[in-house]
PDB file of C-alpha atoms in Angstrom:
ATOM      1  CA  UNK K 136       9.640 -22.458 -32.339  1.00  0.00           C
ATOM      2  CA  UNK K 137       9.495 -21.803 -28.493  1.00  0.00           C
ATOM      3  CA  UNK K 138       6.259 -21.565 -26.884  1.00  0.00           C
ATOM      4  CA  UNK K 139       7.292 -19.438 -24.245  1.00  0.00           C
ATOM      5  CA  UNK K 140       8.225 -16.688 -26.198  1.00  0.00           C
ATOM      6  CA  UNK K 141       5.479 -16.421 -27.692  1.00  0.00           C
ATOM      7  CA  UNK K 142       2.970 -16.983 -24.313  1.00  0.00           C
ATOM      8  CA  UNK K 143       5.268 -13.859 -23.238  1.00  0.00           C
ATOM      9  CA  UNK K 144       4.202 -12.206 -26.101  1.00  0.00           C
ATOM     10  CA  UNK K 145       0.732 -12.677 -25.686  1.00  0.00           C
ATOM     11  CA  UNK K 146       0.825 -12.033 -21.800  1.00  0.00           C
ATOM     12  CA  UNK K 147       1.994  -8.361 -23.139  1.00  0.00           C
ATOM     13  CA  UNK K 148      -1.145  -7.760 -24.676  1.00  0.00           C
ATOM     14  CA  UNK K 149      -3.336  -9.504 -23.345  1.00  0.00           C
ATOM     15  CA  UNK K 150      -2.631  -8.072 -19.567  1.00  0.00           C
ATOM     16  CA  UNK K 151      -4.899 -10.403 -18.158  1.00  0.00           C
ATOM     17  CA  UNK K 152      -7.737 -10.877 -19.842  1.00  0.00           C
ATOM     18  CA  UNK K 153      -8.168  -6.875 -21.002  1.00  0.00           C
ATOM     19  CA  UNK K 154      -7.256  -7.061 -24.468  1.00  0.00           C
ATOM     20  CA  UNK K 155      -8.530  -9.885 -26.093  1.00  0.00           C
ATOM     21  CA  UNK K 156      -8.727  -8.884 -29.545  1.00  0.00           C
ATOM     22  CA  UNK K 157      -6.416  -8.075 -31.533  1.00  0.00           C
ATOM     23  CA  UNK K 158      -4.535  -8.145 -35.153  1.00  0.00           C
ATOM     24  CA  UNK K 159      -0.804  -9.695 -35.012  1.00  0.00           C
ATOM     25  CA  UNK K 160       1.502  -9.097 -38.032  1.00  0.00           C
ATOM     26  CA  UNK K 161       3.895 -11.055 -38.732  1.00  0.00           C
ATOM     27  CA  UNK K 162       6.234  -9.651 -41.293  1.00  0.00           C
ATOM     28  CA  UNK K 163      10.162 -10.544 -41.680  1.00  0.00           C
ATOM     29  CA  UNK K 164      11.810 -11.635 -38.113  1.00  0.00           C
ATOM     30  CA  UNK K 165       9.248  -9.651 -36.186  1.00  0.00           C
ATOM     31  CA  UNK K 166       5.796  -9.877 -34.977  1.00  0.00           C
ATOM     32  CA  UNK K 167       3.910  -7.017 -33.591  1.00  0.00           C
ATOM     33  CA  UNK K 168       0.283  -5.576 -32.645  1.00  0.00           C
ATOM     34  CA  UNK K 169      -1.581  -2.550 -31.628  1.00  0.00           C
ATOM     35  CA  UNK K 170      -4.153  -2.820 -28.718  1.00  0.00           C
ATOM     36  CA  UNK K 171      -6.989  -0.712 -26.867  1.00  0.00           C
ATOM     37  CA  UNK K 172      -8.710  -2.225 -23.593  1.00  0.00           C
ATOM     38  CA  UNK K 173     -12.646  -2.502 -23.839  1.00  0.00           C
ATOM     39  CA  UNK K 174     -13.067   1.038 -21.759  1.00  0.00           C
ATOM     40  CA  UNK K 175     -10.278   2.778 -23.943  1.00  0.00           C
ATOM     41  CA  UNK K 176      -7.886   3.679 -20.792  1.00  0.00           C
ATOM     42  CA  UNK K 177      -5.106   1.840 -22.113  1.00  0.00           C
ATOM     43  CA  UNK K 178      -3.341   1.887 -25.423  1.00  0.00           C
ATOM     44  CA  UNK K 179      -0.608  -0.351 -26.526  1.00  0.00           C
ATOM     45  CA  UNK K 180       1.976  -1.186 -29.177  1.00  0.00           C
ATOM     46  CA  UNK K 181       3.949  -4.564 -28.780  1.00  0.00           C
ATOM     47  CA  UNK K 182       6.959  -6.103 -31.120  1.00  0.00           C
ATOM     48  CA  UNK K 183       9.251  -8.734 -30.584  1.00  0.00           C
ATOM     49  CA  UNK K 184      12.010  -9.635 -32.744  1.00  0.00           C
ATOM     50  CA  UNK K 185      13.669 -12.915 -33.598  1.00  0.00           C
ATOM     51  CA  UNK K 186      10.581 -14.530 -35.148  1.00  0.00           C
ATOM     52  CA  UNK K 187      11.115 -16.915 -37.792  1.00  0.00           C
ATOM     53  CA  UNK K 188       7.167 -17.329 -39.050  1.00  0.00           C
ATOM     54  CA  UNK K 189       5.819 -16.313 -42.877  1.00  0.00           C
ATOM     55  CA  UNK K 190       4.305 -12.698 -43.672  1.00  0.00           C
ATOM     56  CA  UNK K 191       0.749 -12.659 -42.686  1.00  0.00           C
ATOM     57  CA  UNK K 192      -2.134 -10.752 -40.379  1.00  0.00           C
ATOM     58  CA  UNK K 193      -3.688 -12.889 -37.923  1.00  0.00           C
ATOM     59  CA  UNK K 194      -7.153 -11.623 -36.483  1.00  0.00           C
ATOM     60  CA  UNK K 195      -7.126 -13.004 -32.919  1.00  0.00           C
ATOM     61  CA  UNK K 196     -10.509 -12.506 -31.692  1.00  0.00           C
ATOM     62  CA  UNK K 197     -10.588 -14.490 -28.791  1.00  0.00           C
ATOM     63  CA  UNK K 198      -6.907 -14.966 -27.444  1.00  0.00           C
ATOM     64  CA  UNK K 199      -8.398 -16.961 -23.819  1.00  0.00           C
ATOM     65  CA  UNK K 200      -9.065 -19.731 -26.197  1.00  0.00           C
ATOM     66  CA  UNK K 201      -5.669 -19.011 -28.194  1.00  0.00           C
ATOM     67  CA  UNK K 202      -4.106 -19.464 -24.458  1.00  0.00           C
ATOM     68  CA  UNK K 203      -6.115 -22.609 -23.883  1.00  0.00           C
ATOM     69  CA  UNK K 204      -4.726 -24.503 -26.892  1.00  0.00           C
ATOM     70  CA  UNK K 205      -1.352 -23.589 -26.782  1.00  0.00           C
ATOM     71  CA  UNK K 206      -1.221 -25.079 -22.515  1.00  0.00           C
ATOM     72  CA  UNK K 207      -1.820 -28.312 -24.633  1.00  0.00           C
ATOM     73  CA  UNK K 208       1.064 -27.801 -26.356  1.00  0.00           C
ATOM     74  CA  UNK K 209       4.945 -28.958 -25.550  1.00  0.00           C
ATOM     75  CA  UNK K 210       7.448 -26.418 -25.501  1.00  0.00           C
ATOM     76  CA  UNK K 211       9.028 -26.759 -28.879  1.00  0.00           C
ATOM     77  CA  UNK K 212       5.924 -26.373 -31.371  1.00  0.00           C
ATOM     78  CA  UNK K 213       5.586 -25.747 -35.144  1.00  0.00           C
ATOM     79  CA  UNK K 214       2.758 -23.313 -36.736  1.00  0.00           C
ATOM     80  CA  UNK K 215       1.400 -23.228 -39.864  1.00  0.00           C
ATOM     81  CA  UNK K 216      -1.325 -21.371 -41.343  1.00  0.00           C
ATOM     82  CA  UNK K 217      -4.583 -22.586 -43.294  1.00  0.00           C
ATOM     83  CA  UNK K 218      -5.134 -20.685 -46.238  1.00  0.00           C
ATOM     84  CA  UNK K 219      -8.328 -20.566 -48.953  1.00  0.00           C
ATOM     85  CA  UNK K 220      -8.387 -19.340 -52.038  1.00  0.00           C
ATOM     86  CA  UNK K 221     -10.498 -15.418 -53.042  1.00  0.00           C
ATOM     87  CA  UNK K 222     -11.380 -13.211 -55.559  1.00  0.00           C
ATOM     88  CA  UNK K 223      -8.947 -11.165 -54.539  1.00  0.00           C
ATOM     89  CA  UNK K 224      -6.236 -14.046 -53.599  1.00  0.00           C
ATOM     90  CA  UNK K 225      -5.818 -15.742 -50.581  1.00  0.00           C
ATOM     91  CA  UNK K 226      -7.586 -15.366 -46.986  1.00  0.00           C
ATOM     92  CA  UNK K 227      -5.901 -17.241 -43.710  1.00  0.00           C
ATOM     93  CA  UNK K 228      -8.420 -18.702 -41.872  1.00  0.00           C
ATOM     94  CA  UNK K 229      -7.060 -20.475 -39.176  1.00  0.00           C
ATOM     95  CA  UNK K 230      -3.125 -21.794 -37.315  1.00  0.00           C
ATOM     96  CA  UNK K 231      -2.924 -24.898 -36.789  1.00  0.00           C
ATOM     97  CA  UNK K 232      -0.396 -25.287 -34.011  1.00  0.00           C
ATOM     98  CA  UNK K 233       1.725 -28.966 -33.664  1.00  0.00           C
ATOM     99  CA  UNK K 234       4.567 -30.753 -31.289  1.00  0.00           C
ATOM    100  CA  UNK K 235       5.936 -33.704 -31.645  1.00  0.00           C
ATOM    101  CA  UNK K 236       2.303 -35.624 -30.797  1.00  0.00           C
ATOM    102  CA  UNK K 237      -0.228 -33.543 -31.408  1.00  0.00           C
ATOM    103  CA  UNK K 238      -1.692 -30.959 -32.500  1.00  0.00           C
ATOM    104  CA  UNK K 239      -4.332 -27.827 -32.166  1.00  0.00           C
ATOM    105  CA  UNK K 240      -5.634 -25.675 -34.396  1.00  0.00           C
ATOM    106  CA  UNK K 241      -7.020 -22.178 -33.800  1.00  0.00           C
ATOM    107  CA  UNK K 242      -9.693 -20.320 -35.847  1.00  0.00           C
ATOM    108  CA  UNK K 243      -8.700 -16.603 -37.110  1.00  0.00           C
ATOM    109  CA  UNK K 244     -11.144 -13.645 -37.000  1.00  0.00           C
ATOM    110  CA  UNK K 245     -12.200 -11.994 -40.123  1.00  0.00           C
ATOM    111  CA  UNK K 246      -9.706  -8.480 -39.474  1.00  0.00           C
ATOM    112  CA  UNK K 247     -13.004  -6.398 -40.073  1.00  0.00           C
ATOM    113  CA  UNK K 248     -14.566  -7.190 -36.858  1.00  0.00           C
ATOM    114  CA  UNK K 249     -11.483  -6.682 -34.821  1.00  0.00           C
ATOM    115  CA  UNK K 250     -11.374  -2.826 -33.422  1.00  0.00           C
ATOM    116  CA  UNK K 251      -8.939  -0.630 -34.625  1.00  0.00           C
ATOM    117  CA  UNK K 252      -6.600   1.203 -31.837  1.00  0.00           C
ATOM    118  CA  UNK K 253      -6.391   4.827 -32.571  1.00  0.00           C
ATOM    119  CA  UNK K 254      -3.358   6.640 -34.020  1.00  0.00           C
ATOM    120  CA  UNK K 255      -2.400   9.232 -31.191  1.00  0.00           C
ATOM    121  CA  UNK K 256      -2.537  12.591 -33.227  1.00  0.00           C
ATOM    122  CA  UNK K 257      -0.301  14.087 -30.530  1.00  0.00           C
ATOM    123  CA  UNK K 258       1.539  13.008 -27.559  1.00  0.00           C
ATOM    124  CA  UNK K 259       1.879  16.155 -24.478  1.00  0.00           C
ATOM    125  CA  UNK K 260       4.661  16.841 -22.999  1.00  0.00           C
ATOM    126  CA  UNK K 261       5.546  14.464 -19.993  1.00  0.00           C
ATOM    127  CA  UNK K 262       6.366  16.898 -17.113  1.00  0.00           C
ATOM    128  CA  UNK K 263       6.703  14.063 -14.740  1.00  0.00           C
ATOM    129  CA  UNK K 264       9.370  11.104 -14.975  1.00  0.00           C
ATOM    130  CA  UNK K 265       8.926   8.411 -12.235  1.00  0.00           C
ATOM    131  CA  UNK K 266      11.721   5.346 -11.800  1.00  0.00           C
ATOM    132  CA  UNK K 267      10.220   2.197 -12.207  1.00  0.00           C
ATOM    133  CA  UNK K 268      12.423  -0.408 -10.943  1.00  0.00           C
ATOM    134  CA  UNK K 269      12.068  -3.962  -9.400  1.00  0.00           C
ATOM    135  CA  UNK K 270      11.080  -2.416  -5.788  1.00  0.00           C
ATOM    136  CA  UNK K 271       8.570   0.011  -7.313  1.00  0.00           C
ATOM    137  CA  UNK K 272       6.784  -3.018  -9.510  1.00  0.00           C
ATOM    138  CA  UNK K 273       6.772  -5.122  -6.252  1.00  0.00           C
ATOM    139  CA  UNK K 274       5.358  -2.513  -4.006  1.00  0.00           C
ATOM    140  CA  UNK K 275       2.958  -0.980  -6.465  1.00  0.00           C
ATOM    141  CA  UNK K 276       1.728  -4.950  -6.732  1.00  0.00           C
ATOM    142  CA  UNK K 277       1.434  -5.679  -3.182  1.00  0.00           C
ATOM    143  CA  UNK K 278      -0.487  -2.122  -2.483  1.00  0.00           C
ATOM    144  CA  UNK K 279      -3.154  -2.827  -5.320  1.00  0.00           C
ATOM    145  CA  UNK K 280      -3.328  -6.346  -3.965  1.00  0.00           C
ATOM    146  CA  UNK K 281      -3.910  -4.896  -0.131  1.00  0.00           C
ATOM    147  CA  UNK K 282      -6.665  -2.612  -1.492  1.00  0.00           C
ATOM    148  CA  UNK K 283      -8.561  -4.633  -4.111  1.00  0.00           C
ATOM    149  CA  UNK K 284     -11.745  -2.909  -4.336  1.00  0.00           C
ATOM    150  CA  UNK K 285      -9.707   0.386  -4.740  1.00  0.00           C
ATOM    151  CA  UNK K 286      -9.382   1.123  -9.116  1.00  0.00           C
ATOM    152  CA  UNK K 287      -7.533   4.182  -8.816  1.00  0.00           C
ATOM    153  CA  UNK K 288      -3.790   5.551  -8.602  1.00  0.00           C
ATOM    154  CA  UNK K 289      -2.907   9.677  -8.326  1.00  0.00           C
ATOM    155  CA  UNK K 290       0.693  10.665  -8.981  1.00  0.00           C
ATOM    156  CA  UNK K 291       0.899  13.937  -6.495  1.00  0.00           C
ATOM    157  CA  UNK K 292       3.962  16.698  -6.874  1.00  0.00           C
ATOM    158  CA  UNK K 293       4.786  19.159  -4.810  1.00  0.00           C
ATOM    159  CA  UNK K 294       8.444  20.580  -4.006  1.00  0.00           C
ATOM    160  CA  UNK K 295       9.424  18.072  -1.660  1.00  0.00           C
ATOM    161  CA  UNK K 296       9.160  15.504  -4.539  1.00  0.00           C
ATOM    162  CA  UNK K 297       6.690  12.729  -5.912  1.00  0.00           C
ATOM    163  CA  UNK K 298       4.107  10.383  -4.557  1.00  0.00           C
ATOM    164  CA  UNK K 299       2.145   7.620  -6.398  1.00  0.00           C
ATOM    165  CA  UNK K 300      -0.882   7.330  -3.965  1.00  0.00           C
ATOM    166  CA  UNK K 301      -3.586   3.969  -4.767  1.00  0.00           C
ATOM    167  CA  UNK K 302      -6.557   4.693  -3.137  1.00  0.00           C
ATOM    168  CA  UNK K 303      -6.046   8.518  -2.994  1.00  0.00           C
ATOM    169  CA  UNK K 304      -9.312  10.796  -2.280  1.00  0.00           C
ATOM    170  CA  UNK K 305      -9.796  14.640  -0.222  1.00  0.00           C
ATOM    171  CA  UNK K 306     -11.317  12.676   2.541  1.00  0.00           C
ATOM    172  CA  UNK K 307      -9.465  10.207   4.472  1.00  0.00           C
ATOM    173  CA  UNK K 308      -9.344   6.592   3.167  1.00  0.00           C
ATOM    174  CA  UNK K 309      -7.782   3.443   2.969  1.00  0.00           C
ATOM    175  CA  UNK K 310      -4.744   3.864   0.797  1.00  0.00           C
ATOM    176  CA  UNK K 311      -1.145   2.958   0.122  1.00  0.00           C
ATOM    177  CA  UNK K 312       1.433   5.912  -0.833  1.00  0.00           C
ATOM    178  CA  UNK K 313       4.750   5.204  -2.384  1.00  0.00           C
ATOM    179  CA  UNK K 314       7.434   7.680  -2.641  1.00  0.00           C
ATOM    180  CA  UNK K 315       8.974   7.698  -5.761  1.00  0.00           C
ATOM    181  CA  UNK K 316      12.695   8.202  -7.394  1.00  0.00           C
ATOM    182  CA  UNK K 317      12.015  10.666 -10.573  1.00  0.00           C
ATOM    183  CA  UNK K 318      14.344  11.738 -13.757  1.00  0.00           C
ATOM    184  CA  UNK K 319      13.108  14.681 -13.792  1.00  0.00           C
ATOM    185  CA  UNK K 320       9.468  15.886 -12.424  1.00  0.00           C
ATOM    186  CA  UNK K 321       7.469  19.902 -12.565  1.00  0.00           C
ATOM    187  CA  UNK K 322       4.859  20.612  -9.860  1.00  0.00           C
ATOM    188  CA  UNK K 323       1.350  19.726 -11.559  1.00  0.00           C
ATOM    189  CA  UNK K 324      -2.169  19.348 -10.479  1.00  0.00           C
ATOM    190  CA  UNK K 325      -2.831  15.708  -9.183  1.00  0.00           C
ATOM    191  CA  UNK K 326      -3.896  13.429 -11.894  1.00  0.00           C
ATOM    192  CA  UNK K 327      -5.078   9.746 -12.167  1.00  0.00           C
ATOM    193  CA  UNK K 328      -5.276   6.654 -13.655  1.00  0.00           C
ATOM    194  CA  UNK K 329      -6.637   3.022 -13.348  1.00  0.00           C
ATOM    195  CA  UNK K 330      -4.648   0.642 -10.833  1.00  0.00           C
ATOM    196  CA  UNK K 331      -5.716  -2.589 -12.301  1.00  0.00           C
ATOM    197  CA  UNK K 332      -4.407  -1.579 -15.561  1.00  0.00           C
ATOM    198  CA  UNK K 333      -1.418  -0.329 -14.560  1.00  0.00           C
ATOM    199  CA  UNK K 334      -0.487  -3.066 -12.172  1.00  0.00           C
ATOM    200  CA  UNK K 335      -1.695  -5.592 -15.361  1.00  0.00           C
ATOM    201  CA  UNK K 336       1.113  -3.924 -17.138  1.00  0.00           C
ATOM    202  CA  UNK K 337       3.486  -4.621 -14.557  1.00  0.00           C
ATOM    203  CA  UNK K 338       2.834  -7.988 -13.823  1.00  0.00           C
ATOM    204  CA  UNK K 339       2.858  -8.868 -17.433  1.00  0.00           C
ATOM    205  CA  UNK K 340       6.257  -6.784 -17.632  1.00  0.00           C
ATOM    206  CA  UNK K 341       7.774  -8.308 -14.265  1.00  0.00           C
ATOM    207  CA  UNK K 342      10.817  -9.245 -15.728  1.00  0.00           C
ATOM    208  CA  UNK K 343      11.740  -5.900 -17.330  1.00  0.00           C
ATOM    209  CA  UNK K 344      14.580  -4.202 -14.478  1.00  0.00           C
ATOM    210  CA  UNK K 345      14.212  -1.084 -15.177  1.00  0.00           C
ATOM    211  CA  UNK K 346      11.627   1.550 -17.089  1.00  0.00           C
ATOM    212  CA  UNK K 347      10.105   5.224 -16.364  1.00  0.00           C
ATOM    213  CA  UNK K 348       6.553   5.944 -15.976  1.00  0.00           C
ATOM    214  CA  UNK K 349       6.113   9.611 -17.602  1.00  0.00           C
ATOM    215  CA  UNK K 350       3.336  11.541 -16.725  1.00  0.00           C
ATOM    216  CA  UNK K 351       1.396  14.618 -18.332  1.00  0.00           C
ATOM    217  CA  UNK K 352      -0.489  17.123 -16.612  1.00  0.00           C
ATOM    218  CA  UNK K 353      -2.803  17.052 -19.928  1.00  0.00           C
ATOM    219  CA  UNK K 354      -4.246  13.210 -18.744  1.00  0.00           C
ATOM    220  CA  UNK K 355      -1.663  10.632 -20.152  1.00  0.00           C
ATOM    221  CA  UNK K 356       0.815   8.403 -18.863  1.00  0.00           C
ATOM    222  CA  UNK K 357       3.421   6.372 -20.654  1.00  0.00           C
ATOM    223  CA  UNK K 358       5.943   3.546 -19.858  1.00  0.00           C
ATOM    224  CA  UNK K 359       7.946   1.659 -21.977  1.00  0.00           C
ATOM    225  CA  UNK K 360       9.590  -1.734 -21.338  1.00  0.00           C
ATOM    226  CA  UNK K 361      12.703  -3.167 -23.455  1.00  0.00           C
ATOM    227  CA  UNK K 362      13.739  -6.541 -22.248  1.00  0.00           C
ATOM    228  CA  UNK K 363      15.112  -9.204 -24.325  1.00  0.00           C
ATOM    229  CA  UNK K 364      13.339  -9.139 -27.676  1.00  0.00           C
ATOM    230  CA  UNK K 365      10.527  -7.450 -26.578  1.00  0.00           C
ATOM    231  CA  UNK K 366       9.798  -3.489 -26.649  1.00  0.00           C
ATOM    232  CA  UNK K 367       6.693  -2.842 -25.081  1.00  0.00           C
ATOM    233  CA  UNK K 368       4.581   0.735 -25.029  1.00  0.00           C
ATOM    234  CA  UNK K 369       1.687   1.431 -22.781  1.00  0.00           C
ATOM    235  CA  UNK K 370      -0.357   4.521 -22.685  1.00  0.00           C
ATOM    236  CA  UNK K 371      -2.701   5.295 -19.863  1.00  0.00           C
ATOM    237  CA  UNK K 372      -5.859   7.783 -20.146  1.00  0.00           C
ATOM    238  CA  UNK K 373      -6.724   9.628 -16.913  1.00  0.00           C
ATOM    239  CA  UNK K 374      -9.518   8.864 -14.868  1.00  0.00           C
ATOM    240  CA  UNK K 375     -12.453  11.608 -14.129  1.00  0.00           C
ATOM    241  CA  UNK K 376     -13.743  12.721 -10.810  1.00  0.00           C
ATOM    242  CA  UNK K 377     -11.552  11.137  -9.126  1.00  0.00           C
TER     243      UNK K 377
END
């Protein structure tokens, strides 16, 4: 098994330290999760295909130290699961994570003390469909980067086109603006969302060439990356008052 794909895996959830807990399935040649950050502005659902591992939940509760073990490892490792025996059958307990001289091994959560990400009952209408390509990820990076104190982007419309503004308030401030390529876009009220999350998204995504940011008027973003065996969803909540 490569460790690389899976630390790319992680780094997809994860996004930095934001979601650390989480439960990954691993059913057939795929391994996926659901994930909510701490403050419940960001919502995502992760698979990646190609995995050759047996059927089982694994409650990650504390995927820093997950990280931690497997920068021990070599590149080529083998994982296996500890299993004890229930009432009702068998409970996995902990992986236990080897290369060719040594080994690690990780303690699983109990899946009951793990959060559950919400189903979305309904997803709004995207009026707004920004390009995302290398340039924009690169730009969008450097601008949070230049402003670091500064936790907000607004996407602005009007009928000359689109803007994605960090650092955007009515009075005049520090801030970066980035005119944007859309698919399609309709003239909305300015709405927006949480920089650090969003640029956590692209950084773990950096690799992806291409994707499209969709935006509602009703408070939501999207963006989806597909890039080798990964397909990657995000969902974005809007910020208040900003």
């Amino acid at each position: 098994m490569n460790k690389h794909s899976l630390n790319r895996f992680i780094d997809k959830y994860y996004l930095g330290g934001n979601c650390s807990s989480v439960v990954i399935n691993s059913s057939e040649d795929i391994l996926s999760t659901r994930f909510i950050t701490g403050d419940k502005n960001l919502l995502g659902e992760l698979t990646m295909t190609g995995w050759k591992f047996e059927d089982a939940e694994l409650g990650v509760y504390n995927t820093e130290q997950l990280v931690r073990l497997l920068s021990v490892m070599s590149e080529n490792i083998s994982m296996n699961l500890t299993k004890v025996k229930t009432k009702n059958g068998e409970k996995v307990v902990s992986l236990k994570i080897s290369d060719s001289v040594s080994n690690v091994n990780y303690m699983l959560s109990d899946l009951s003390v793990i959060s559950t990400p919400p189903n979305l009952k309904s997803i709004p209408d995207f009026e707004v469909k920004i390009k995302v390509d290398k340039s924009f990820m690169t730009k969008f990076v450097a601008g949070k980067g230049a402003l670091p104190d500064t936790d907000n982007f607004t996407v602005l419309t009007n009928d000359d086109g689109v803007k994605v503004v960090i650092g955007y308030a009515e009075i005049n401030t520090n801030r970066v603006t980035l005119p944007v390529e859309t698919e399609s876009y309709d003239v909305i009220d300015k709405v927006s969302f949480n920089a650090n999350l969003f640029r956590d998204v692209l950084v773990a995504n950096k690799e992806c060439e291409s994707a499209t940011l969709e935006v509602s008027s009703q408070g939501l973003a999207r963006i989806n990356f597909k890039v080798d065996e990964y397909d990657a969803t995000y969902y974005l909540v809007a910020e208040q008052d900003v």
